[in-house]
mmCIF file of N, CA and C in Angstrom:
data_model
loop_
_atom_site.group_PDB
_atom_site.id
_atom_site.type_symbol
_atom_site.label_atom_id
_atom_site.label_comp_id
_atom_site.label_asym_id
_atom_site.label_seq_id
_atom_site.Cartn_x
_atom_site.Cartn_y
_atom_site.Cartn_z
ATOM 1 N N UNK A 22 113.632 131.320 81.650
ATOM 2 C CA UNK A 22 113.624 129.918 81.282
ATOM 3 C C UNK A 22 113.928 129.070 82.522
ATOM 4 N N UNK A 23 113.108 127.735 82.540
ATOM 5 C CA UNK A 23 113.073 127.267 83.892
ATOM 6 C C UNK A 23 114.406 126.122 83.521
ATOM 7 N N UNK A 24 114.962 125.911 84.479
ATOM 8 C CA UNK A 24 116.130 124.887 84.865
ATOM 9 C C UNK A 24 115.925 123.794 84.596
ATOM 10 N N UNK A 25 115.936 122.799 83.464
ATOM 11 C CA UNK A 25 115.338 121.339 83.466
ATOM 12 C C UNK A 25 115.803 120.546 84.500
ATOM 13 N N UNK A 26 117.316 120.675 84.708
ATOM 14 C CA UNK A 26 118.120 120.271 85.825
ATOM 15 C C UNK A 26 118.312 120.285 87.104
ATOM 16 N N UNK A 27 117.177 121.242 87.581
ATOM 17 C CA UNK A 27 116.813 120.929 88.926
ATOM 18 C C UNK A 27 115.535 119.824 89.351
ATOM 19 N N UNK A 28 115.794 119.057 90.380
ATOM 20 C CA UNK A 28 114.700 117.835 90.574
ATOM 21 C C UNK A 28 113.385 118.130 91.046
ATOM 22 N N UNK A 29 113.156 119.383 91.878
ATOM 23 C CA UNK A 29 112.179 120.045 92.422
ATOM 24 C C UNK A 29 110.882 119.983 91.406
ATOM 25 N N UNK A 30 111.487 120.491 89.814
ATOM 26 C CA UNK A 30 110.751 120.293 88.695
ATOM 27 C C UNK A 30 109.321 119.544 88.467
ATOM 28 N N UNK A 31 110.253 117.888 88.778
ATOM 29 C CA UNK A 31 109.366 116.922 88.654
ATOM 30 C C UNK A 31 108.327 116.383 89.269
ATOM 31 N N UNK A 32 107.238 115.797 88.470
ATOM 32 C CA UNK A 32 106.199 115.762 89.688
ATOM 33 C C UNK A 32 105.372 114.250 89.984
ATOM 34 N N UNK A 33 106.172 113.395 88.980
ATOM 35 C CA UNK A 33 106.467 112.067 88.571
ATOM 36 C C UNK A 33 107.988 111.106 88.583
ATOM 37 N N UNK A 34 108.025 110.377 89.615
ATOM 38 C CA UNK A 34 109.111 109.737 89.532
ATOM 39 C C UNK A 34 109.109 107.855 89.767
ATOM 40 N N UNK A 35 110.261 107.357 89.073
ATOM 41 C CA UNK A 35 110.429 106.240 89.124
ATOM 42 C C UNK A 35 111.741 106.100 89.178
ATOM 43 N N UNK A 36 111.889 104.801 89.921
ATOM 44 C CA UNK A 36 113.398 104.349 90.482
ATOM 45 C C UNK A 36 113.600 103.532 89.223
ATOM 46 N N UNK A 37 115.040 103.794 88.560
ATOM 47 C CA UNK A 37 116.068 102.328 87.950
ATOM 48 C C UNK A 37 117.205 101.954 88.835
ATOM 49 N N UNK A 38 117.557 101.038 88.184
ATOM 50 C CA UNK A 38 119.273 101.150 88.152
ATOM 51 C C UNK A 38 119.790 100.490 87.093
ATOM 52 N N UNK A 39 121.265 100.979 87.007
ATOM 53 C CA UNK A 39 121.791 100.552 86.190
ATOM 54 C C UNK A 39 122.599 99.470 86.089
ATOM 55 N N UNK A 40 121.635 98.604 85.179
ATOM 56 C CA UNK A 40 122.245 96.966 84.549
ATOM 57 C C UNK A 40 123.890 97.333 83.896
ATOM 58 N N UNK A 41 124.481 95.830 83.702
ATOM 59 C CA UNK A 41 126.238 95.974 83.556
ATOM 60 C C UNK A 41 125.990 96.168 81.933
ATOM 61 N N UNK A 42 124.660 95.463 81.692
ATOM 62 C CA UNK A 42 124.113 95.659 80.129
ATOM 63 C C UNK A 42 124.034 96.985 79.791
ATOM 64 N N UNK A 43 123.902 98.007 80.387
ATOM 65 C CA UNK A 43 124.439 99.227 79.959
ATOM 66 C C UNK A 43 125.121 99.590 79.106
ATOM 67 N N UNK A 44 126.217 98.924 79.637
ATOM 68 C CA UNK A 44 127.212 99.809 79.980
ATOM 69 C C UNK A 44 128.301 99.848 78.352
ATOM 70 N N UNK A 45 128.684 101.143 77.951
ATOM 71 C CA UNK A 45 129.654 100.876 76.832
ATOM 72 C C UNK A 45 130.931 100.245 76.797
ATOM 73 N N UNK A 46 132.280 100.389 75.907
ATOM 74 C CA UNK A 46 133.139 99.853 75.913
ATOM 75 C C UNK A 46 133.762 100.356 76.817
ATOM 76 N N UNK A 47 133.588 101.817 77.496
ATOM 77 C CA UNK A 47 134.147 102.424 78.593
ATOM 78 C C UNK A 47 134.295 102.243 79.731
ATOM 79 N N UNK A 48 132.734 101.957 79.871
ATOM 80 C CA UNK A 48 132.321 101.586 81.214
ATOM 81 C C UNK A 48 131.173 102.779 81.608
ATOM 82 N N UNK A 49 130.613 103.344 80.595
ATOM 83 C CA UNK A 49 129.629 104.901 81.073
ATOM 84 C C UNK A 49 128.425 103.722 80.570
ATOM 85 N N UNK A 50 127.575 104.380 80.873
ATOM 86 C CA UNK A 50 126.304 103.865 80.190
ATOM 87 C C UNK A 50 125.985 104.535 79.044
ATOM 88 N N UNK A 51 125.400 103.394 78.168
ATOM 89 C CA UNK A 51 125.295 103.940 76.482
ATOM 90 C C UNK A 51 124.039 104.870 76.885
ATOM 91 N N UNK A 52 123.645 105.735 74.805
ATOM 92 C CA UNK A 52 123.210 106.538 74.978
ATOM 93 C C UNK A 52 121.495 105.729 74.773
ATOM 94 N N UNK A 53 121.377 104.319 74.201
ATOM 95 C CA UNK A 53 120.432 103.668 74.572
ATOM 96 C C UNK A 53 119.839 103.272 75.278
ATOM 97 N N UNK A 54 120.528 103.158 76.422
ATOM 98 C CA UNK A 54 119.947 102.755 77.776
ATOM 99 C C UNK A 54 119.334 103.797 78.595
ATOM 100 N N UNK A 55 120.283 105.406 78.217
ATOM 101 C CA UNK A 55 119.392 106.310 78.665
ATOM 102 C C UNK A 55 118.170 106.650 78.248
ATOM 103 N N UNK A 56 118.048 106.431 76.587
ATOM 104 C CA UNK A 56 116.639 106.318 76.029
ATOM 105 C C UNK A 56 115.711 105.340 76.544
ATOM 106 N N UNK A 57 116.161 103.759 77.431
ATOM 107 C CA UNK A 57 115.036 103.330 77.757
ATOM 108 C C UNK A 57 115.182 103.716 79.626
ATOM 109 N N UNK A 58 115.412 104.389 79.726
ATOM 110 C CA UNK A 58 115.215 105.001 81.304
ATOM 111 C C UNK A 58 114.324 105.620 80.863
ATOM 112 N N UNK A 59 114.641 106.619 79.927
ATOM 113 C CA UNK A 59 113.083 107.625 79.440
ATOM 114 C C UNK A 59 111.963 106.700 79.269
ATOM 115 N N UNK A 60 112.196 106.182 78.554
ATOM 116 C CA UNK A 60 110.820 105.504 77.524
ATOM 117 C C UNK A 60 110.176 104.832 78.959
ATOM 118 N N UNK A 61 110.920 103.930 79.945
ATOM 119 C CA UNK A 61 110.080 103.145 80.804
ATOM 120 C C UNK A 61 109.327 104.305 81.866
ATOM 121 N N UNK A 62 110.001 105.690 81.524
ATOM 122 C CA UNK A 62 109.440 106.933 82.744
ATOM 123 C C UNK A 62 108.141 106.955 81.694
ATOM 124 N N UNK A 63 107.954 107.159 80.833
ATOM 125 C CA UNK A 63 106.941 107.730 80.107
ATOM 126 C C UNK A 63 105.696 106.394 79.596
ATOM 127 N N UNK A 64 106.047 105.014 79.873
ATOM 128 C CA UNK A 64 105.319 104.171 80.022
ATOM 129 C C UNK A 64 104.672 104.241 81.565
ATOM 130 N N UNK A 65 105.655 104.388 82.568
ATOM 131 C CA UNK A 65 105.079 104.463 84.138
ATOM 132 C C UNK A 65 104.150 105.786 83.986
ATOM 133 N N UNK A 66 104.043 106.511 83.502
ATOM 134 C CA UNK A 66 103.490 108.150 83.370
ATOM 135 C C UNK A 66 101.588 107.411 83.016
ATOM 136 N N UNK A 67 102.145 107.308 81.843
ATOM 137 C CA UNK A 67 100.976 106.616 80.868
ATOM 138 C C UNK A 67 100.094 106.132 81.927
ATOM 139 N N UNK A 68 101.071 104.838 82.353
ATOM 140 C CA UNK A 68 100.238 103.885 82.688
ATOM 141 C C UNK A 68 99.055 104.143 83.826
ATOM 142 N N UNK A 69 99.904 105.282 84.753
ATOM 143 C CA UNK A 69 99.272 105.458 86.308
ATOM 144 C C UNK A 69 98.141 106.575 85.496
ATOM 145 N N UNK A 70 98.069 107.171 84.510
ATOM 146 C CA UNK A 70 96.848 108.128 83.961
ATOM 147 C C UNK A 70 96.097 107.334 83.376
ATOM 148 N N UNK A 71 95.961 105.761 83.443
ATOM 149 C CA UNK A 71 94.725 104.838 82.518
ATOM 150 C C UNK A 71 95.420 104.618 81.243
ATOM 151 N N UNK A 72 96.605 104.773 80.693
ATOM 152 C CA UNK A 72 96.602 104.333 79.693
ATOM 153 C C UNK A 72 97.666 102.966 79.028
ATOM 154 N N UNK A 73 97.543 102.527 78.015
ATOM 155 C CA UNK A 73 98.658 100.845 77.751
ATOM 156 C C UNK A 73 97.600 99.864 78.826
ATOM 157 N N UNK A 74 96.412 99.764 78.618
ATOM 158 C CA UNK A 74 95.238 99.161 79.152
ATOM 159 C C UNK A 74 94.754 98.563 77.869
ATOM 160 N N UNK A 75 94.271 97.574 77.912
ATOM 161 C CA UNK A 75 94.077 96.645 76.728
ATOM 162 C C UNK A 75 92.857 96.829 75.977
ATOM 163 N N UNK A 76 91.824 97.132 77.548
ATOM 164 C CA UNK A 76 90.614 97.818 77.125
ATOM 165 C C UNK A 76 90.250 99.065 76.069
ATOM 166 N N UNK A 77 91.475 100.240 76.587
ATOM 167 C CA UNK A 77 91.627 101.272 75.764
ATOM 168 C C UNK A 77 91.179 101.344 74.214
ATOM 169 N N UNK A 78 90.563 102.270 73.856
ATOM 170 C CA UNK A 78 90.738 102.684 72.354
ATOM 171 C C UNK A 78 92.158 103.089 71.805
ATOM 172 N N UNK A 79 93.083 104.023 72.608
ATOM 173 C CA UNK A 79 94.080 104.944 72.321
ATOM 174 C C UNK A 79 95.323 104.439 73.025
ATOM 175 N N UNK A 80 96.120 104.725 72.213
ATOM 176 C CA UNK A 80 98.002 104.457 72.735
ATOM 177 C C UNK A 80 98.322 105.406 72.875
ATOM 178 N N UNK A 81 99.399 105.667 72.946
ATOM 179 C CA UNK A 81 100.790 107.004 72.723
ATOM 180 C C UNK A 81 101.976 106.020 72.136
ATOM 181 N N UNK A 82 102.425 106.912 71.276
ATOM 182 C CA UNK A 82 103.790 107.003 70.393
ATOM 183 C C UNK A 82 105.051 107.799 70.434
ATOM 184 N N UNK A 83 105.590 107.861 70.854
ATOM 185 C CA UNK A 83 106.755 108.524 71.147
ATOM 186 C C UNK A 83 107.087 109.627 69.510
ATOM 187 N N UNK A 84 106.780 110.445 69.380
ATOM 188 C CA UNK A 84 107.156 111.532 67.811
ATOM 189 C C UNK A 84 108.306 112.103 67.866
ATOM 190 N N UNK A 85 108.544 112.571 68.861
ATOM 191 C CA UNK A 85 109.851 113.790 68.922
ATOM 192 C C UNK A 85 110.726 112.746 70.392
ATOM 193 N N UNK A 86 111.554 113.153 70.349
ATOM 194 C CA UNK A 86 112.752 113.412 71.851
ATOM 195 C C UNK A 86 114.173 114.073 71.489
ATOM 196 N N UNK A 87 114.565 114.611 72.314
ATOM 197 C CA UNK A 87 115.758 115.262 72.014
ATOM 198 C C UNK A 87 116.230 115.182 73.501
ATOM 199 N N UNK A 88 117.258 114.739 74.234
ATOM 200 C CA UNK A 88 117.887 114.057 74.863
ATOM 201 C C UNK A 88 119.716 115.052 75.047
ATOM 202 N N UNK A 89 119.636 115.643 75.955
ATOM 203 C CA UNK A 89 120.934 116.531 76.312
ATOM 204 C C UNK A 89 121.519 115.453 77.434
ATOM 205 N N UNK A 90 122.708 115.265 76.942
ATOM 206 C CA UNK A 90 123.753 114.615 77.994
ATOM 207 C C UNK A 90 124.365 115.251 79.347
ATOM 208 N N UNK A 91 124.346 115.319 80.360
ATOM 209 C CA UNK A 91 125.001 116.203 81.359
ATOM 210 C C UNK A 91 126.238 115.516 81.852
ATOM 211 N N UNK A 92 126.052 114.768 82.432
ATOM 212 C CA UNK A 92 127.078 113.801 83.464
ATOM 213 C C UNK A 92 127.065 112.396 82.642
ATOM 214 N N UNK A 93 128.323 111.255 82.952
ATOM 215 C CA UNK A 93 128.357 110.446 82.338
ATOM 216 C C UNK A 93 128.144 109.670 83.971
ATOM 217 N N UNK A 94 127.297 108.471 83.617
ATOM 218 C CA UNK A 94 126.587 107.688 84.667
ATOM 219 C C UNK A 94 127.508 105.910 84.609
ATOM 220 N N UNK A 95 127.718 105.711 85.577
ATOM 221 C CA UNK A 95 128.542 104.764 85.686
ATOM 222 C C UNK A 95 127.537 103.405 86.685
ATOM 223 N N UNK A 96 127.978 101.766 86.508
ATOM 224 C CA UNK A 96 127.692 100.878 87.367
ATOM 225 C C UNK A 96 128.759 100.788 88.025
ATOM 226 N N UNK A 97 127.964 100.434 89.491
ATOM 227 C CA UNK A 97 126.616 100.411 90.191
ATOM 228 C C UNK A 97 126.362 101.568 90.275
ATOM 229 N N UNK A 98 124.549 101.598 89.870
ATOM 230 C CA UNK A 98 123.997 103.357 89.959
ATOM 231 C C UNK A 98 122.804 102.901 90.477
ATOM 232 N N UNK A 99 122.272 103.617 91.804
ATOM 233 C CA UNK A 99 120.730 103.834 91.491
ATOM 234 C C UNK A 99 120.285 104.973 91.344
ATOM 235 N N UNK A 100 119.453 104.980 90.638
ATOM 236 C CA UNK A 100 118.607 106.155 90.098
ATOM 237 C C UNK A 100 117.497 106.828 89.709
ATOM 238 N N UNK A 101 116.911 107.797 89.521
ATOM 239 C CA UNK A 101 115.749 108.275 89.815
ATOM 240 C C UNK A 101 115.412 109.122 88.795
ATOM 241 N N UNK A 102 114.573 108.818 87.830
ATOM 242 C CA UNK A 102 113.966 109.174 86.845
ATOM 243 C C UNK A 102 112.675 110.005 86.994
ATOM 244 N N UNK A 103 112.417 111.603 86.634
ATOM 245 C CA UNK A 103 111.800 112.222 86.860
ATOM 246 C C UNK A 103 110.680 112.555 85.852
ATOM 247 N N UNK A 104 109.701 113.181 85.748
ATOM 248 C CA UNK A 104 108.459 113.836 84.599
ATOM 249 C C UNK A 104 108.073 114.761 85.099
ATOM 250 N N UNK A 105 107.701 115.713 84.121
ATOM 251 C CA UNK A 105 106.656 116.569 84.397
ATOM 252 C C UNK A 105 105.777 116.478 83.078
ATOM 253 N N UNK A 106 104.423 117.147 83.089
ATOM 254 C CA UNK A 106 104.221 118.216 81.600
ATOM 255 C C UNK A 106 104.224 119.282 81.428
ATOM 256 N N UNK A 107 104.823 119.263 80.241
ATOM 257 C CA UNK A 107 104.960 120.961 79.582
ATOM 258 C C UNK A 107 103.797 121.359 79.086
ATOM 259 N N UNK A 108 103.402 120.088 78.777
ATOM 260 C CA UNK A 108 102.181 120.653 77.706
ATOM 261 C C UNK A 108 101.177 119.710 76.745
ATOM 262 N N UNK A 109 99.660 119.508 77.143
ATOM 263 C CA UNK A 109 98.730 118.960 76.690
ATOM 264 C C UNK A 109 98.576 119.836 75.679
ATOM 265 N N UNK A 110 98.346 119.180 74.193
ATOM 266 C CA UNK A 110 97.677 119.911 72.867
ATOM 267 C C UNK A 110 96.407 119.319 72.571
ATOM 268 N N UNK A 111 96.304 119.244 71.192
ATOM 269 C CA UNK A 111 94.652 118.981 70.816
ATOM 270 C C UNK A 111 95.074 117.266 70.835
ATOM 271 N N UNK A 112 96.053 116.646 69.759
ATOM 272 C CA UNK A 112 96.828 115.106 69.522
ATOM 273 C C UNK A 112 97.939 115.129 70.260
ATOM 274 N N UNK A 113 98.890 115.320 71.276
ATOM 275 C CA UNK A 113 100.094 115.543 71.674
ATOM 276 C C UNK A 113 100.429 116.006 73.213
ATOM 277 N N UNK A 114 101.156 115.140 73.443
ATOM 278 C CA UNK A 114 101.598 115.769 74.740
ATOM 279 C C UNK A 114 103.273 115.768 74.889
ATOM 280 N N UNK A 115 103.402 117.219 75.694
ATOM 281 C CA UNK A 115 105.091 117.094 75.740
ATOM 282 C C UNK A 115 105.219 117.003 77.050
ATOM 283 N N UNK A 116 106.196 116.428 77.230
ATOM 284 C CA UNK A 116 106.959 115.859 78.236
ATOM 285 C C UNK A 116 107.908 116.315 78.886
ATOM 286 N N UNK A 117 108.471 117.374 79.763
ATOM 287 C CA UNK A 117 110.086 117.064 80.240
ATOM 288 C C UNK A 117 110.142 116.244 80.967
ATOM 289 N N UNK A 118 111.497 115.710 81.285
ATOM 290 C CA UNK A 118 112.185 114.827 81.781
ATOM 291 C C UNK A 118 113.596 114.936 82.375
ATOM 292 N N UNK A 119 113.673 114.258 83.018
ATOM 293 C CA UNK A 119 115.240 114.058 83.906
ATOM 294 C C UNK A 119 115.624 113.282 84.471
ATOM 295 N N UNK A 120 117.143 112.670 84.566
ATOM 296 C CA UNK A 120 117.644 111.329 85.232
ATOM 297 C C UNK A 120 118.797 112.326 86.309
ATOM 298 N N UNK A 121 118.508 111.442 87.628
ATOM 299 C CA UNK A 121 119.424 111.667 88.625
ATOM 300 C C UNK A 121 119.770 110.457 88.956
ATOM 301 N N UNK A 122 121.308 110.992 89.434
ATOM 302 C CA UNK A 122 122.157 109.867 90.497
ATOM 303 C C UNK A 122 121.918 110.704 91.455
ATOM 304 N N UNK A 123 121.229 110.617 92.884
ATOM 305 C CA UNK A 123 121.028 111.351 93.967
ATOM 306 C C UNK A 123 120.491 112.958 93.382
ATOM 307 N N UNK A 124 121.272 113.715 93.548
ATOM 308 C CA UNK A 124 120.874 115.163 92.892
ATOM 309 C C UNK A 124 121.499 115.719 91.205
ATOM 310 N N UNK A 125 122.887 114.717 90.740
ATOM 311 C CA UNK A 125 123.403 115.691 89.759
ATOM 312 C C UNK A 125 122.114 114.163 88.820
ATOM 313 N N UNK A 126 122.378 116.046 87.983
ATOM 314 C CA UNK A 126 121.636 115.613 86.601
ATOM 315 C C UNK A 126 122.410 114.903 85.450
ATOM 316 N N UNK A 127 122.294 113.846 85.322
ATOM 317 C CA UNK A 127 122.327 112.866 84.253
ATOM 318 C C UNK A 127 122.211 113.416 82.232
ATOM 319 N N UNK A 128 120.799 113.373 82.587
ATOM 320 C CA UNK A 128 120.244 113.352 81.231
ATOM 321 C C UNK A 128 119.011 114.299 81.348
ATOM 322 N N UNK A 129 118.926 115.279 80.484
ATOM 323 C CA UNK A 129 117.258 115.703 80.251
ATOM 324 C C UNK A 129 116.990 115.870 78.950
ATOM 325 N N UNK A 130 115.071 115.484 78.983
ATOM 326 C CA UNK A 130 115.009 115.054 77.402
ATOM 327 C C UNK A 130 113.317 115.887 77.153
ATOM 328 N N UNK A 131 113.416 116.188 76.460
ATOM 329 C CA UNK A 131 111.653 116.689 75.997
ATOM 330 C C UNK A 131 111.186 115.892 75.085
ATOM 331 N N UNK A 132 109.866 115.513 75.607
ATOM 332 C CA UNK A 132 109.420 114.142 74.226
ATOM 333 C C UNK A 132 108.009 114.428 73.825
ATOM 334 N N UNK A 133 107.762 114.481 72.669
ATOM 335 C CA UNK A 133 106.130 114.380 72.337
ATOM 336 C C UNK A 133 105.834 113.218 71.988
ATOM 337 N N UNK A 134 104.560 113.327 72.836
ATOM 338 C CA UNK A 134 103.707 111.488 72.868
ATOM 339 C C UNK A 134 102.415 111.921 72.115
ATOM 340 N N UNK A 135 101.954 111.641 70.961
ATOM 341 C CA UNK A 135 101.179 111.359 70.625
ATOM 342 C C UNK A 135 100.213 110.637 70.926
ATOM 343 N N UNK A 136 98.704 110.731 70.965
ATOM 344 C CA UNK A 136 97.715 110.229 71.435
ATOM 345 C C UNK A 136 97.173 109.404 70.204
ATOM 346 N N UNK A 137 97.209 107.886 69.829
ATOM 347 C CA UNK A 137 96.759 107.425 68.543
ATOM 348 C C UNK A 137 95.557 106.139 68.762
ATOM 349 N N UNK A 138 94.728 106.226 67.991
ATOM 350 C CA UNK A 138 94.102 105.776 67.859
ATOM 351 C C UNK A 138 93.954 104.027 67.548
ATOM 352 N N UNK A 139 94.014 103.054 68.037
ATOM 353 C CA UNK A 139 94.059 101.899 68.158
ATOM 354 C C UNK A 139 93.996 101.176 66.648
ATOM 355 N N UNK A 140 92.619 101.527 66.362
ATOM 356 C CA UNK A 140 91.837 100.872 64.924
ATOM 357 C C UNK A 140 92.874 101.559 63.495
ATOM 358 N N UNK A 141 92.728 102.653 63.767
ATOM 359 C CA UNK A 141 93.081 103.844 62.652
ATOM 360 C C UNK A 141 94.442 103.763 62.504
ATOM 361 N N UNK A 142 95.077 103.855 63.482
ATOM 362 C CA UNK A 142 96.660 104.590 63.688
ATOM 363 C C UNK A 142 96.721 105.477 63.041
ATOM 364 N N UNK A 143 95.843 106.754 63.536
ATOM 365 C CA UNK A 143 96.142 108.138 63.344
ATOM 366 C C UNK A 143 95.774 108.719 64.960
ATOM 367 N N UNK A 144 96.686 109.908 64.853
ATOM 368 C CA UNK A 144 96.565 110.792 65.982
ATOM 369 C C UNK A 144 94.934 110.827 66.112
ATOM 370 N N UNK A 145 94.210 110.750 67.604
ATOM 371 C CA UNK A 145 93.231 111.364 68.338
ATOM 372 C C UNK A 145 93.264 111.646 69.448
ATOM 373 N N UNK A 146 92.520 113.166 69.601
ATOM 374 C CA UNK A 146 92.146 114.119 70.493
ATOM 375 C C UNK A 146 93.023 113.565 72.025
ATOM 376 N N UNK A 147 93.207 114.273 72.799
ATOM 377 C CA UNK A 147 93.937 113.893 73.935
ATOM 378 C C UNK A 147 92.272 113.711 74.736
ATOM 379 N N UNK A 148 92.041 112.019 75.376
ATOM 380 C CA UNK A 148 90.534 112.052 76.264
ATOM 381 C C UNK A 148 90.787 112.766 76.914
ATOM 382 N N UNK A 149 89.355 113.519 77.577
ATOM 383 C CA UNK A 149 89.110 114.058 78.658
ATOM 384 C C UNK A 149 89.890 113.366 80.331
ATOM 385 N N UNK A 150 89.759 111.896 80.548
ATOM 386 C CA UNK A 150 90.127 111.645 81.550
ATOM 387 C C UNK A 150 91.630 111.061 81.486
ATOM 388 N N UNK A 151 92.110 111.402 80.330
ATOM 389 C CA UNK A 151 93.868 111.419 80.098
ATOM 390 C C UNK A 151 94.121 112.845 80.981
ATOM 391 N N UNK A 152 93.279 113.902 80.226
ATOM 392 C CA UNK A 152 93.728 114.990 80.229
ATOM 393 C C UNK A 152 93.625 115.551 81.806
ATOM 394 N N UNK A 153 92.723 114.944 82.189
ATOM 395 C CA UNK A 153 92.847 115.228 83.596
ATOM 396 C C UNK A 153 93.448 114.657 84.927
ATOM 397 N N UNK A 154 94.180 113.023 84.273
ATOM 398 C CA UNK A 154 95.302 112.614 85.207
ATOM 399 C C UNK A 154 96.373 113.298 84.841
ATOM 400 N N UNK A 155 96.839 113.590 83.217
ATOM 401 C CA UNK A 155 98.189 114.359 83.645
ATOM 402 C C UNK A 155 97.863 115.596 84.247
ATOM 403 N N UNK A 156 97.269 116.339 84.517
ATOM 404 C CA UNK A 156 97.273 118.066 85.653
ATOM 405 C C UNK A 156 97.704 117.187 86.187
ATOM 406 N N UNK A 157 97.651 116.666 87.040
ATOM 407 C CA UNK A 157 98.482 116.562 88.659
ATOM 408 C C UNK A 157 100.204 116.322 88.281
ATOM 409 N N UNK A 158 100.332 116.429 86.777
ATOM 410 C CA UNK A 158 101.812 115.636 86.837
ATOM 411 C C UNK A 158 102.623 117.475 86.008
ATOM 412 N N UNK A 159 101.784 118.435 85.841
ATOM 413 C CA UNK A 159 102.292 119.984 85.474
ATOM 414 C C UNK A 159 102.930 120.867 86.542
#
């Protein structure tokens, strides 16, 4: 089983940091804000493979995530939000993921994005030229 927690992993990255809006009553960053570190990695993912284009027929939907806590992340942070894929299906794509402060691992999360259909809003087929910007991101 491969290490989610090493950065080498990833083959997609985007910079945040962390807003004071974060932050809980503690002072860590909530567990929402780590969900939109994900969500904006997996919009930047999308976007650089053609997709959230207006032109488009097809979206993605976020179906699954499951989200393991490692380290608790504090302001001022900058940070570096990672992707790979695990895995293109027929409707679905999974995702790993990972948040670093420099090297320690933060957060890692596996997410299935659904491929949906604009008109319908039902799952369709992953396109051909989806399917061939994410390879470069496996």
């Amino acid at each position: 089983m491969t290490d989610p927690t090493r950065p080498d992993l990833y083959r997609f990255w985007i910079a945040e940091h962390v807003r004071f809006a974060d932050l809980d009553a503690l002072g860590h960053v909530n567990n929402n804000a780590i969900g939109v570190y994900f969500e904006q990695l997996r919009v930047s993912l999308v976007h650089e493979c053609g997709g959230f284009r207006g032109e488009s027929p097809w979206t993605v939907v976020l179906a699954r995530s499951v989200i393991d806590y490692k380290a608790e992340l504090r302001f001022p942070a900058d940070i570096r939000v990672g992707a790979r894929v695990a895995k293109v299906g027929n409707t679905s794509v999974v995702l790993g993921a990972a948040i670093f402060e420099g090297d320690r691992c933060i957060a890692v999360q596996e997410a299935v994005c659904v491929i949906v259909d604009k008109d319908s809003h039902r799952p369709t087929p992953v396109p051909a030229d989806l399917r061939d910007a994410l390879a470069r991101y496996v």
